[in-house]
JSON list of C-alpha atoms in Angstrom, two decimals:
[
{"chain": "A", "resi": 282, "resn": "MET", "atom": "CA", "xyz": [0.03, 0.27, 0.03]},
{"chain": "A", "resi": 283, "resn": "ASN", "atom": "CA", "xyz": [1.40, 3.63, -0.93]},
{"chain": "A", "resi": 284, "resn": "ALA", "atom": "CA", "xyz": [1.42, 6.21, 1.70]},
{"chain": "A", "resi": 285, "resn": "ASN", "atom": "CA", "xyz": [1.17, 9.92, 0.80]},
{"chain": "A", "resi": 286, "resn": "LEU", "atom": "CA", "xyz": [3.74, 12.76, 2.03]},
{"chain": "A", "resi": 287, "resn": "THR", "atom": "CA", "xyz": [2.26, 15.69, 3.11]},
{"chain": "A", "resi": 288, "resn": "GLU", "atom": "CA", "xyz": [3.29, 18.99, 4.34]},
{"chain": "A", "resi": 289, "resn": "GLU", "atom": "CA", "xyz": [6.44, 18.92, 6.60]},
{"chain": "A", "resi": 290, "resn": "ALA", "atom": "CA", "xyz": [9.00, 15.92, 6.69]},
{"chain": "A", "resi": 291, "resn": "GLN", "atom": "CA", "xyz": [8.03, 13.64, 8.57]},
{"chain": "A", "resi": 292, "resn": "SER", "atom": "CA", "xyz": [9.64, 10.44, 10.03]},
{"chain": "A", "resi": 293, "resn": "ILE", "atom": "CA", "xyz": [9.18, 7.08, 8.07]},
{"chain": "A", "resi": 294, "resn": "THR", "atom": "CA", "xyz": [10.07, 3.87, 8.57]},
{"chain": "A", "resi": 295, "resn": "VAL", "atom": "CA", "xyz": [12.52, 1.52, 6.15]},
{"chain": "A", "resi": 296, "resn": "GLU", "atom": "CA", "xyz": [8.62, -0.76, 6.10]},
{"chain": "A", "resi": 297, "resn": "GLU", "atom": "CA", "xyz": [6.68, 2.52, 4.92]},
{"chain": "A", "resi": 298, "resn": "LEU", "atom": "CA", "xyz": [9.58, 3.17, 2.22]},
{"chain": "A", "resi": 299, "resn": "SER", "atom": "CA", "xyz": [9.85, -0.32, 1.21]},
{"chain": "A", "resi": 300, "resn": "ALA", "atom": "CA", "xyz": [6.03, -0.30, 0.13]},
{"chain": "A", "resi": 301, "resn": "GLY", "atom": "CA", "xyz": [6.44, 2.90, -1.46]},
{"chain": "A", "resi": 302, "resn": "ILE", "atom": "CA", "xyz": [5.54, 6.25, -0.58]},
{"chain": "A", "resi": 303, "resn": "ILE", "atom": "CA", "xyz": [3.69, 8.47, -3.05]},
{"chain": "A", "resi": 304, "resn": "CYS", "atom": "CA", "xyz": [4.63, 12.33, -3.17]},
{"chain": "A", "resi": 305, "resn": "ALA", "atom": "CA", "xyz": [2.17, 14.60, -4.79]},
{"chain": "A", "resi": 306, "resn": "SER", "atom": "CA", "xyz": [4.61, 17.70, -5.44]},
{"chain": "A", "resi": 307, "resn": "GLU", "atom": "CA", "xyz": [8.49, 18.30, -5.74]},
{"chain": "A", "resi": 308, "resn": "LYS", "atom": "CA", "xyz": [8.31, 19.59, -2.35]},
{"chain": "A", "resi": 309, "resn": "ALA", "atom": "CA", "xyz": [7.16, 16.44, -0.90]},
{"chain": "A", "resi": 310, "resn": "LEU", "atom": "CA", "xyz": [10.00, 14.80, -3.00]},
{"chain": "A", "resi": 311, "resn": "VAL", "atom": "CA", "xyz": [12.16, 17.09, -1.11]},
{"chain": "A", "resi": 312, "resn": "ASP", "atom": "CA", "xyz": [10.73, 16.44, 2.45]},
{"chain": "A", "resi": 313, "resn": "LEU", "atom": "CA", "xyz": [10.90, 12.58, 1.59]},
{"chain": "A", "resi": 314, "resn": "GLY", "atom": "CA", "xyz": [14.15, 12.48, 1.18]},
{"chain": "A", "resi": 315, "resn": "GLU", "atom": "CA", "xyz": [14.82, 14.65, 4.04]},
{"chain": "A", "resi": 316, "resn": "ALA", "atom": "CA", "xyz": [12.99, 12.14, 6.09]},
{"chain": "A", "resi": 317, "resn": "PHE", "atom": "CA", "xyz": [15.19, 9.53, 4.48]},
{"chain": "A", "resi": 318, "resn": "GLY", "atom": "CA", "xyz": [18.46, 11.15, 5.18]},
{"chain": "A", "resi": 319, "resn": "LYS", "atom": "CA", "xyz": [17.55, 10.82, 8.75]},
{"chain": "A", "resi": 320, "resn": "LEU", "atom": "CA", "xyz": [17.79, 6.82, 8.18]},
{"chain": "A", "resi": 321, "resn": "LEU", "atom": "CA", "xyz": [21.34, 7.11, 6.52]},
{"chain": "A", "resi": 322, "resn": "GLU", "atom": "CA", "xyz": [24.49, 6.41, 8.29]},
{"chain": "A", "resi": 323, "resn": "CYS", "atom": "CA", "xyz": [28.13, 7.40, 7.47]},
{"chain": "A", "resi": 324, "resn": "GLY", "atom": "CA", "xyz": [29.56, 5.04, 5.23]},
{"chain": "A", "resi": 325, "resn": "ASP", "atom": "CA", "xyz": [25.63, 4.53, 3.38]},
{"chain": "A", "resi": 326, "resn": "VAL", "atom": "CA", "xyz": [26.27, 4.06, -0.46]},
{"chain": "A", "resi": 327, "resn": "VAL", "atom": "CA", "xyz": [22.60, 4.95, -1.90]},
{"chain": "A", "resi": 328, "resn": "ALA", "atom": "CA", "xyz": [21.74, 4.20, -5.35]},
{"chain": "A", "resi": 329, "resn": "LEU", "atom": "CA", "xyz": [18.86, 5.95, -6.81]},
{"chain": "A", "resi": 330, "resn": "HIS", "atom": "CA", "xyz": [16.89, 4.38, -9.41]},
{"chain": "A", "resi": 331, "resn": "GLY", "atom": "CA", "xyz": [14.40, 5.93, -11.88]},
{"chain": "A", "resi": 332, "resn": "ASN", "atom": "CA", "xyz": [14.14, 7.40, -15.64]},
{"chain": "A", "resi": 333, "resn": "LEU", "atom": "CA", "xyz": [15.62, 10.60, -16.79]},
{"chain": "A", "resi": 334, "resn": "GLY", "atom": "CA", "xyz": [14.11, 13.86, -15.04]},
{"chain": "A", "resi": 335, "resn": "VAL", "atom": "CA", "xyz": [12.17, 11.66, -12.51]},
{"chain": "A", "resi": 336, "resn": "GLY", "atom": "CA", "xyz": [13.78, 13.81, -9.59]},
{"chain": "A", "resi": 337, "resn": "LYS", "atom": "CA", "xyz": [16.77, 11.40, -8.06]},
{"chain": "A", "resi": 338, "resn": "THR", "atom": "CA", "xyz": [18.81, 15.07, -7.43]},
{"chain": "A", "resi": 339, "resn": "THR", "atom": "CA", "xyz": [15.29, 16.81, -5.87]},
{"chain": "A", "resi": 340, "resn": "PHE", "atom": "CA", "xyz": [15.36, 13.75, -3.57]},
{"chain": "A", "resi": 341, "resn": "THR", "atom": "CA", "xyz": [19.19, 14.34, -2.99]},
{"chain": "A", "resi": 342, "resn": "LYS", "atom": "CA", "xyz": [18.54, 18.00, -1.74]},
{"chain": "A", "resi": 343, "resn": "GLY", "atom": "CA", "xyz": [16.31, 16.19, 1.17]},
{"chain": "A", "resi": 344, "resn": "ILE", "atom": "CA", "xyz": [18.89, 14.15, 1.87]},
{"chain": "A", "resi": 345, "resn": "ALA", "atom": "CA", "xyz": [21.45, 16.88, 2.46]},
{"chain": "A", "resi": 346, "resn": "ARG", "atom": "CA", "xyz": [18.90, 18.90, 4.22]},
{"chain": "A", "resi": 347, "resn": "ALA", "atom": "CA", "xyz": [18.70, 16.22, 6.61]},
{"chain": "A", "resi": 348, "resn": "LEU", "atom": "CA", "xyz": [22.56, 16.57, 6.84]},
{"chain": "A", "resi": 349, "resn": "ASN", "atom": "CA", "xyz": [22.64, 20.17, 7.34]},
{"chain": "A", "resi": 350, "resn": "ILE", "atom": "CA", "xyz": [24.18, 21.11, 3.83]},
{"chain": "A", "resi": 351, "resn": "ARG", "atom": "CA", "xyz": [23.20, 24.78, 2.91]},
{"chain": "A", "resi": 352, "resn": "GLU", "atom": "CA", "xyz": [25.12, 24.65, -0.37]},
{"chain": "A", "resi": 353, "resn": "PRO", "atom": "CA", "xyz": [22.76, 24.56, -3.30]},
{"chain": "A", "resi": 354, "resn": "ILE", "atom": "CA", "xyz": [22.65, 20.76, -4.50]},
{"chain": "A", "resi": 355, "resn": "THR", "atom": "CA", "xyz": [22.53, 20.79, -8.56]},
{"chain": "A", "resi": 356, "resn": "SER", "atom": "CA", "xyz": [22.91, 17.66, -10.62]},
{"chain": "A", "resi": 357, "resn": "PRO", "atom": "CA", "xyz": [26.37, 17.06, -11.58]},
{"chain": "A", "resi": 358, "resn": "THR", "atom": "CA", "xyz": [25.81, 15.31, -14.79]},
{"chain": "A", "resi": 359, "resn": "PHE", "atom": "CA", "xyz": [28.44, 17.48, -16.37]},
{"chain": "A", "resi": 360, "resn": "ASN", "atom": "CA", "xyz": [31.08, 17.17, -13.30]},
{"chain": "A", "resi": 361, "resn": "LEU", "atom": "CA", "xyz": [30.44, 13.79, -12.78]},
{"chain": "A", "resi": 362, "resn": "MET", "atom": "CA", "xyz": [30.43, 14.06, -9.12]},
{"chain": "A", "resi": 363, "resn": "ALA", "atom": "CA", "xyz": [30.33, 17.20, -5.93]},
{"chain": "A", "resi": 364, "resn": "HIS", "atom": "CA", "xyz": [31.50, 16.96, -2.38]},
{"chain": "A", "resi": 365, "resn": "TYR", "atom": "CA", "xyz": [29.08, 18.88, 0.04]},
{"chain": "A", "resi": 366, "resn": "PRO", "atom": "CA", "xyz": [30.55, 19.33, 3.79]},
{"chain": "A", "resi": 367, "resn": "GLY", "atom": "CA", "xyz": [27.91, 18.61, 6.45]},
{"chain": "A", "resi": 368, "resn": "ILE", "atom": "CA", "xyz": [27.19, 17.02, 9.84]},
{"chain": "A", "resi": 369, "resn": "ILE", "atom": "CA", "xyz": [28.05, 13.90, 7.64]},
{"chain": "A", "resi": 370, "resn": "ASN", "atom": "CA", "xyz": [29.65, 14.76, 4.36]},
{"chain": "A", "resi": 371, "resn": "LEU", "atom": "CA", "xyz": [27.39, 14.31, 0.85]},
{"chain": "A", "resi": 372, "resn": "VAL", "atom": "CA", "xyz": [29.27, 12.92, -1.91]},
{"chain": "A", "resi": 373, "resn": "HIS", "atom": "CA", "xyz": [26.46, 13.08, -5.25]},
{"chain": "A", "resi": 374, "resn": "ILE", "atom": "CA", "xyz": [27.51, 11.26, -8.38]},
{"chain": "A", "resi": 375, "resn": "ASP", "atom": "CA", "xyz": [25.63, 11.24, -11.71]},
{"chain": "A", "resi": 376, "resn": "ALA", "atom": "CA", "xyz": [26.96, 8.50, -13.83]},
{"chain": "A", "resi": 377, "resn": "TYR", "atom": "CA", "xyz": [24.52, 9.02, -16.56]},
{"chain": "A", "resi": 378, "resn": "ARG", "atom": "CA", "xyz": [27.22, 9.78, -18.98]},
{"chain": "A", "resi": 379, "resn": "LEU", "atom": "CA", "xyz": [29.10, 7.13, -18.30]},
{"chain": "A", "resi": 380, "resn": "ASN", "atom": "CA", "xyz": [29.82, 4.07, -20.56]},
{"chain": "A", "resi": 381, "resn": "GLY", "atom": "CA", "xyz": [30.18, 1.69, -17.61]},
{"chain": "A", "resi": 382, "resn": "HIS", "atom": "CA", "xyz": [34.01, 1.26, -17.99]},
{"chain": "A", "resi": 383, "resn": "GLU", "atom": "CA", "xyz": [35.21, 4.43, -15.95]},
{"chain": "A", "resi": 384, "resn": "ASN", "atom": "CA", "xyz": [36.50, 4.12, -12.66]},
{"chain": "A", "resi": 385, "resn": "LEU", "atom": "CA", "xyz": [35.85, 7.85, -11.01]},
{"chain": "A", "resi": 386, "resn": "GLY", "atom": "CA", "xyz": [37.73, 6.78, -7.40]},
{"chain": "A", "resi": 387, "resn": "VAL", "atom": "CA", "xyz": [34.25, 6.83, -5.70]},
{"chain": "A", "resi": 388, "resn": "TRP", "atom": "CA", "xyz": [36.16, 4.83, -2.47]},
{"chain": "A", "resi": 389, "resn": "ASP", "atom": "CA", "xyz": [38.51, 7.61, -2.31]},
{"chain": "A", "resi": 390, "resn": "TYR", "atom": "CA", "xyz": [35.81, 9.49, -0.16]},
{"chain": "A", "resi": 391, "resn": "SER", "atom": "CA", "xyz": [35.59, 6.45, 1.92]},
{"chain": "A", "resi": 392, "resn": "LEU", "atom": "CA", "xyz": [38.45, 8.30, 3.73]},
{"chain": "A", "resi": 393, "resn": "SER", "atom": "CA", "xyz": [36.33, 10.76, 5.33]},
{"chain": "A", "resi": 394, "resn": "PRO", "atom": "CA", "xyz": [33.34, 10.17, 6.66]},
{"chain": "A", "resi": 395, "resn": "ALA", "atom": "CA", "xyz": [30.33, 10.60, 3.85]},
{"chain": "A", "resi": 396, "resn": "ILE", "atom": "CA", "xyz": [27.17, 9.18, 2.54]},
{"chain": "A", "resi": 397, "resn": "ILE", "atom": "CA", "xyz": [27.90, 8.42, -1.49]},
{"chain": "A", "resi": 398, "resn": "VAL", "atom": "CA", "xyz": [24.40, 8.86, -3.46]},
{"chain": "A", "resi": 399, "resn": "VAL", "atom": "CA", "xyz": [24.71, 8.04, -6.69]},
{"chain": "A", "resi": 400, "resn": "GLU", "atom": "CA", "xyz": [22.27, 8.70, -9.88]},
{"chain": "A", "resi": 401, "resn": "TRP", "atom": "CA", "xyz": [22.65, 6.05, -12.56]},
{"chain": "A", "resi": 402, "resn": "PRO", "atom": "CA", "xyz": [24.13, 3.35, -10.42]},
{"chain": "A", "resi": 403, "resn": "GLU", "atom": "CA", "xyz": [24.30, 0.89, -13.34]},
{"chain": "A", "resi": 404, "resn": "ASN", "atom": "CA", "xyz": [27.02, 2.98, -15.36]},
{"chain": "A", "resi": 405, "resn": "LEU", "atom": "CA", "xyz": [29.41, 3.19, -12.58]},
{"chain": "A", "resi": 406, "resn": "PRO", "atom": "CA", "xyz": [30.35, -1.12, -12.01]},
{"chain": "A", "resi": 407, "resn": "GLU", "atom": "CA", "xyz": [32.98, 0.17, -9.36]},
{"chain": "A", "resi": 408, "resn": "LEU", "atom": "CA", "xyz": [29.98, 0.04, -6.88]},
{"chain": "A", "resi": 409, "resn": "ASN", "atom": "CA", "xyz": [28.91, -3.46, -7.59]},
{"chain": "A", "resi": 410, "resn": "GLY", "atom": "CA", "xyz": [28.64, -4.89, -4.30]},
{"chain": "A", "resi": 411, "resn": "ASN", "atom": "CA", "xyz": [29.01, -1.58, -2.34]},
{"chain": "A", "resi": 412, "resn": "ILE", "atom": "CA", "xyz": [25.22, -0.11, -2.31]},
{"chain": "A", "resi": 413, "resn": "SER", "atom": "CA", "xyz": [23.75, -0.19, 0.95]},
{"chain": "A", "resi": 414, "resn": "LYS", "atom": "CA", "xyz": [20.33, 1.26, -0.15]},
{"chain": "A", "resi": 415, "resn": "ASN", "atom": "CA", "xyz": [18.88, 1.23, -3.37]},
{"chain": "A", "resi": 416, "resn": "VAL", "atom": "CA", "xyz": [15.83, 3.91, -3.85]},
{"chain": "A", "resi": 417, "resn": "GLN", "atom": "CA", "xyz": [13.61, 3.60, -6.84]},
{"chain": "A", "resi": 418, "resn": "ILE", "atom": "CA", "xyz": [11.60, 6.54, -7.89]},
{"chain": "A", "resi": 419, "resn": "ASP", "atom": "CA", "xyz": [8.30, 6.46, -10.72]},
{"chain": "A", "resi": 420, "resn": "ILE", "atom": "CA", "xyz": [6.61, 8.80, -12.19]},
{"chain": "A", "resi": 421, "resn": "GLU", "atom": "CA", "xyz": [3.26, 8.48, -10.95]},
{"chain": "A", "resi": 422, "resn": "GLY", "atom": "CA", "xyz": [1.67, 11.92, -12.58]},
{"chain": "A", "resi": 423, "resn": "PRO", "atom": "CA", "xyz": [2.58, 15.21, -13.51]},
{"chain": "A", "resi": 424, "resn": "GLU", "atom": "CA", "xyz": [3.97, 16.03, -10.64]},
{"chain": "A", "resi": 425, "resn": "LYS", "atom": "CA", "xyz": [3.52, 12.79, -8.64]},
{"chain": "A", "resi": 426, "resn": "ARG", "atom": "CA", "xyz": [6.33, 10.52, -7.97]},
{"chain": "A", "resi": 427, "resn": "CYS", "atom": "CA", "xyz": [6.38, 6.90, -5.81]},
{"chain": "A", "resi": 428, "resn": "VAL", "atom": "CA", "xyz": [9.20, 6.44, -4.23]},
{"chain": "A", "resi": 429, "resn": "ARG", "atom": "CA", "xyz": [10.30, 2.64, -2.96]},
{"chain": "A", "resi": 430, "resn": "LEU", "atom": "CA", "xyz": [13.18, 1.69, -0.98]},
{"chain": "A", "resi": 431, "resn": "LEU", "atom": "CA", "xyz": [14.35, -1.63, -2.78]},
{"chain": "A", "resi": 432, "resn": "ARG", "atom": "CA", "xyz": [15.44, -5.01, -1.17]},
{"chain": "A", "resi": 433, "resn": "ASN", "atom": "CA", "xyz": [19.25, -5.49, -1.27]}
]
């Protein structure tokens, strides 16, 4: 059963997110990202799955908010990787432009406390076996998104 996320960021459980949560707006998607971010621990590697334009970077903005990151979060599509300092550092990777053979040195960031969020993880094979959370975001309507935590 899908739950709806309303107004301010709420606390969520892994069970609720596994069942799927419908976000009816961009704000609700950011709020859900924030609630999810509060569940993360240093060293977590989060893989975000979904079609182009589904809201992966928007969800990441919420994770950043949970980490008290004040910098604007933008898609690192052309930079490939962005590093944001917070109570736990955030490394945001967009592997959309990779062809699956590059090595970005993601694990160099494991030397400092960080949460790593990866868009298009299938294009970054160095992550194989190291993803701690898989999140699927699907379009349900013009602004609606369904967000689910997948089993690893």
